[in-house]
PDB file of C-alpha atoms in Angstrom:
ATOM      1  CA  MET A   8      -7.792  19.797  47.130  1.00 63.00           C
ATOM      2  CA  LYS A   9      -5.646  22.495  45.545  1.00 71.00           C
ATOM      3  CA  ILE A  10      -5.732  22.917  41.772  1.00 69.00           C
ATOM      4  CA  ARG A  11      -2.567  24.162  40.099  1.00 64.00           C
ATOM      5  CA  GLY A  12      -2.572  26.508  37.127  1.00 63.00           C
ATOM      6  CA  PHE A  13      -2.166  25.356  33.562  1.00 61.00           C
ATOM      7  CA  ASP A  14       0.856  27.550  32.806  1.00 58.00           C
ATOM      8  CA  ILE A  15       3.362  25.503  34.825  1.00 58.00           C
ATOM      9  CA  GLY A  16       5.163  24.200  31.747  1.00 54.00           C
ATOM     10  CA  VAL A  17       5.487  27.645  30.185  1.00 55.00           C
ATOM     11  CA  GLU A  18       7.414  28.959  33.213  1.00 54.00           C
ATOM     12  CA  SER A  19       9.913  26.115  33.160  1.00 52.00           C
ATOM     13  CA  ILE A  20      10.479  26.456  29.423  1.00 55.00           C
ATOM     14  CA  SER A  21      11.128  30.204  29.648  1.00 59.00           C
ATOM     15  CA  ARG A  22      13.935  29.553  32.123  1.00 63.00           C
ATOM     16  CA  TRP A  23      15.557  26.832  30.009  1.00 59.00           C
ATOM     17  CA  ARG A  24      19.288  27.327  29.520  1.00 65.00           C
ATOM     18  CA  ALA A  25      21.226  26.459  26.376  1.00 65.00           C
ATOM     19  CA  VAL A  26      23.547  24.142  28.322  1.00 64.00           C
ATOM     20  CA  ASP A  27      20.555  22.096  29.467  1.00 60.00           C
ATOM     21  CA  GLU A  28      19.780  20.950  25.932  1.00 64.00           C
ATOM     22  CA  THR A  29      20.831  17.473  24.951  1.00 65.00           C
ATOM     23  CA  HIS A  30      21.930  16.705  21.418  1.00 65.00           C
ATOM     24  CA  LEU A  31      22.761  13.603  19.475  1.00 63.00           C
ATOM     25  CA  PRO A  32      26.457  12.855  19.120  1.00 65.00           C
ATOM     26  CA  THR A  33      27.977  14.349  15.983  1.00 68.00           C
ATOM     27  CA  GLU A  34      30.461  11.495  15.476  1.00 74.00           C
ATOM     28  CA  GLY A  35      30.264   7.737  15.593  1.00 72.00           C
ATOM     29  CA  GLU A  36      27.587   5.292  14.547  1.00 72.00           C
ATOM     30  CA  LEU A  37      23.930   5.671  15.386  1.00 66.00           C
ATOM     31  CA  ALA A  38      22.289   3.195  17.711  1.00 67.00           C
ATOM     32  CA  PRO A  39      20.644   0.186  16.045  1.00 67.00           C
ATOM     33  CA  GLN A  40      17.038   0.778  15.095  1.00 70.00           C
ATOM     34  CA  PHE A  41      14.435  -1.091  17.147  1.00 70.00           C
ATOM     35  CA  VAL A  42      12.287  -3.367  15.032  1.00 67.00           C
ATOM     36  CA  PRO A  43       9.627  -5.262  16.980  1.00 71.00           C
ATOM     37  CA  GLU A  44       9.499  -8.939  16.151  1.00 76.00           C
ATOM     38  CA  SER A  45       6.401 -11.059  16.317  1.00 73.00           C
ATOM     39  CA  SER A  46       6.873 -14.086  18.525  1.00 78.00           C
ATOM     40  CA  PRO A  47       4.983 -17.381  18.161  1.00 80.00           C
ATOM     41  CA  LEU A  48       3.230 -16.666  21.448  1.00 83.00           C
ATOM     42  CA  ASP A  49       1.916 -13.367  20.043  1.00 81.00           C
ATOM     43  CA  GLU A  50       0.515 -15.238  17.044  1.00 79.00           C
ATOM     44  CA  ILE A  51      -1.300 -17.660  19.363  1.00 85.00           C
ATOM     45  CA  LEU A  52      -2.631 -15.049  21.771  1.00 86.00           C
ATOM     46  CA  ARG A  53      -3.714 -12.602  19.063  1.00 85.00           C
ATOM     47  CA  PRO A  54      -4.622 -14.456  15.879  1.00 85.00           C
ATOM     48  CA  PRO A  55      -5.309 -12.259  12.843  1.00 84.00           C
ATOM     49  CA  SER A  56      -8.897 -11.193  12.298  1.00 88.00           C
ATOM     50  CA  LEU A  57     -10.788 -11.987   9.109  1.00 87.00           C
ATOM     51  CA  ASP A  58     -10.074  -8.482   7.799  1.00 88.00           C
ATOM     52  CA  GLU A  59      -6.347  -9.132   8.259  1.00 87.00           C
ATOM     53  CA  ARG A  60      -6.378 -12.713   6.937  1.00 87.00           C
ATOM     54  CA  ILE A  61      -8.088 -12.015   3.592  1.00 87.00           C
ATOM     55  CA  PRO A  62      -5.353  -9.678   2.266  1.00 84.00           C
ATOM     56  CA  MET A  63      -2.657 -12.032   3.589  1.00 83.00           C
ATOM     57  CA  MET A  64      -4.209 -14.960   1.684  1.00 85.00           C
ATOM     58  CA  THR A  65      -4.796 -13.052  -1.566  1.00 84.00           C
ATOM     59  CA  ALA A  66      -1.518 -11.141  -1.784  1.00 79.00           C
ATOM     60  CA  PRO A  67       1.357 -13.033  -3.406  1.00 79.00           C
ATOM     61  CA  ASP A  68       4.467 -13.827  -1.359  1.00 77.00           C
ATOM     62  CA  ARG A  69       6.728 -12.610  -4.150  1.00 81.00           C
ATOM     63  CA  PHE A  70       5.771  -9.759  -6.414  1.00 77.00           C
ATOM     64  CA  ASP A  71       7.468  -8.804  -9.650  1.00 80.00           C
ATOM     65  CA  SER A  72       7.452  -5.006  -9.950  1.00 81.00           C
ATOM     66  CA  ALA A  73       7.950  -5.297 -13.730  1.00 84.00           C
ATOM     67  CA  LEU A  74       4.285  -6.345 -13.976  1.00 82.00           C
ATOM     68  CA  LEU A  75       3.234  -2.807 -13.062  1.00 82.00           C
ATOM     69  CA  GLN A  76       4.978  -1.227 -16.034  1.00 87.00           C
ATOM     70  CA  PRO A  77       2.302   0.196 -18.372  1.00 84.00           C
ATOM     71  CA  ARG A  78       3.462  -1.752 -21.430  1.00 86.00           C
ATOM     72  CA  VAL A  79       3.525  -5.099 -19.596  1.00 89.00           C
ATOM     73  CA  MET A  80       0.170  -4.394 -17.929  1.00 88.00           C
ATOM     74  CA  ALA A  81      -1.449  -3.523 -21.272  1.00 88.00           C
ATOM     75  CA  GLU A  82      -0.088  -6.676 -22.927  1.00 91.00           C
ATOM     76  CA  THR A  83      -1.346  -8.796 -20.028  1.00 91.00           C
ATOM     77  CA  LYS A  84      -4.822  -7.248 -20.265  1.00 92.00           C
ATOM     78  CA  GLU A  85      -4.938  -7.861 -24.037  1.00 93.00           C
ATOM     79  CA  ARG A  86      -3.923 -11.513 -23.627  1.00 94.00           C
ATOM     80  CA  LEU A  87      -6.505 -11.970 -20.880  1.00 92.00           C
ATOM     81  CA  LEU A  88      -9.161 -10.383 -23.088  1.00 92.00           C
ATOM     82  CA  ALA A  89      -8.352 -12.841 -25.885  1.00 92.00           C
ATOM     83  CA  LEU A  90      -8.583 -15.764 -23.442  1.00 91.00           C
ATOM     84  CA  LEU A  91     -11.920 -14.534 -22.091  1.00 89.00           C
ATOM     85  CA  GLU A  92     -13.358 -14.081 -25.571  1.00 88.00           C
ATOM     86  CA  ASN A  93     -12.250 -17.595 -26.567  1.00 88.00           C
ATOM     87  CA  SER A  94     -13.749 -19.124 -23.434  1.00 85.00           C
ATOM     88  CA  ALA A  95     -16.984 -17.180 -23.975  1.00 82.00           C
ATOM     89  CA  GLN A  96     -17.464 -18.848 -27.367  1.00 83.00           C
ATOM     90  CA  ALA A  97     -16.671 -22.402 -26.329  1.00 79.00           C
ATOM     91  CA  GLY A  98     -18.237 -24.719 -23.799  1.00 75.00           C
ATOM     92  CA  ASP A  99     -20.802 -24.075 -21.110  1.00 81.00           C
ATOM     93  CA  PRO A 100     -23.259 -21.242 -21.903  1.00 83.00           C
ATOM     94  CA  GLU A 101     -23.387 -20.057 -18.274  1.00 86.00           C
ATOM     95  CA  LEU A 102     -19.597 -19.942 -18.067  1.00 86.00           C
ATOM     96  CA  GLY A 103     -19.516 -18.266 -21.468  1.00 86.00           C
ATOM     97  CA  LEU A 104     -21.892 -15.537 -20.243  1.00 89.00           C
ATOM     98  CA  LYS A 105     -19.653 -14.859 -17.227  1.00 90.00           C
ATOM     99  CA  ALA A 106     -16.562 -14.765 -19.448  1.00 89.00           C
ATOM    100  CA  LEU A 107     -18.361 -12.368 -21.812  1.00 90.00           C
ATOM    101  CA  ARG A 108     -19.221 -10.052 -18.901  1.00 92.00           C
ATOM    102  CA  ALA A 109     -15.608 -10.130 -17.709  1.00 92.00           C
ATOM    103  CA  ALA A 110     -14.426  -9.431 -21.274  1.00 92.00           C
ATOM    104  CA  THR A 111     -16.789  -6.445 -21.462  1.00 93.00           C
ATOM    105  CA  ILE A 112     -15.375  -5.011 -18.235  1.00 94.00           C
ATOM    106  CA  LEU A 113     -11.826  -5.601 -19.438  1.00 93.00           C
ATOM    107  CA  THR A 114     -12.619  -3.930 -22.774  1.00 94.00           C
ATOM    108  CA  GLN A 115     -13.888  -0.871 -20.900  1.00 95.00           C
ATOM    109  CA  ASP A 116     -10.708  -0.875 -18.797  1.00 93.00           C
ATOM    110  CA  LEU A 117      -8.544  -1.011 -21.916  1.00 93.00           C
ATOM    111  CA  GLY A 118     -10.554   1.903 -23.340  1.00 93.00           C
ATOM    112  CA  LEU A 119      -9.884   3.922 -20.191  1.00 93.00           C
ATOM    113  CA  ASP A 120      -6.177   3.081 -20.458  1.00 91.00           C
ATOM    114  CA  ALA A 121      -6.172   4.384 -24.031  1.00 91.00           C
ATOM    115  CA  GLU A 122      -7.864   7.610 -22.892  1.00 94.00           C
ATOM    116  CA  ILE A 123      -5.265   8.062 -20.148  1.00 91.00           C
ATOM    117  CA  ARG A 124      -2.419   7.528 -22.636  1.00 89.00           C
ATOM    118  CA  ALA A 125      -3.967  10.064 -25.021  1.00 92.00           C
ATOM    119  CA  ALA A 126      -4.395  12.601 -22.212  1.00 93.00           C
ATOM    120  CA  MET A 127      -0.816  12.083 -21.025  1.00 91.00           C
ATOM    121  CA  THR A 128       0.462  12.530 -24.576  1.00 91.00           C
ATOM    122  CA  ALA A 129      -1.505  15.769 -24.941  1.00 92.00           C
ATOM    123  CA  LEU A 130      -0.214  16.943 -21.563  1.00 91.00           C
ATOM    124  CA  TYR A 131       3.414  16.289 -22.483  1.00 90.00           C
ATOM    125  CA  ARG A 132       3.019  18.040 -25.832  1.00 90.00           C
ATOM    126  CA  GLY A 133       1.816  21.128 -23.973  1.00 77.00           C
TER     127      GLY A 133
END
């Protein structure tokens, strides 16, 4: 068995001529982009794993990007904190303890948000 050298490609590239190059057309429309579509048979033959199903079940179908604005997020966290504190005081003691723990975590998160806002303000002031 004869083994060929590894520099075969280098020789052919060094002899490449400019007329051999192919370019995209400069005028006209581009070809439509290929987007693979999932068929029902693919869904049957390869069902999603548990790692794929959990995010699909927990992520909302529609998402409002306005919820990620800092002002809206802070207001939502403050309202949730008030609800958790109210539910911690009323009703079942076990549920109240869980609500109090969640309120503590949310209070810490709001404190971190305040620190980030203060740092950003100091950064912008120079």
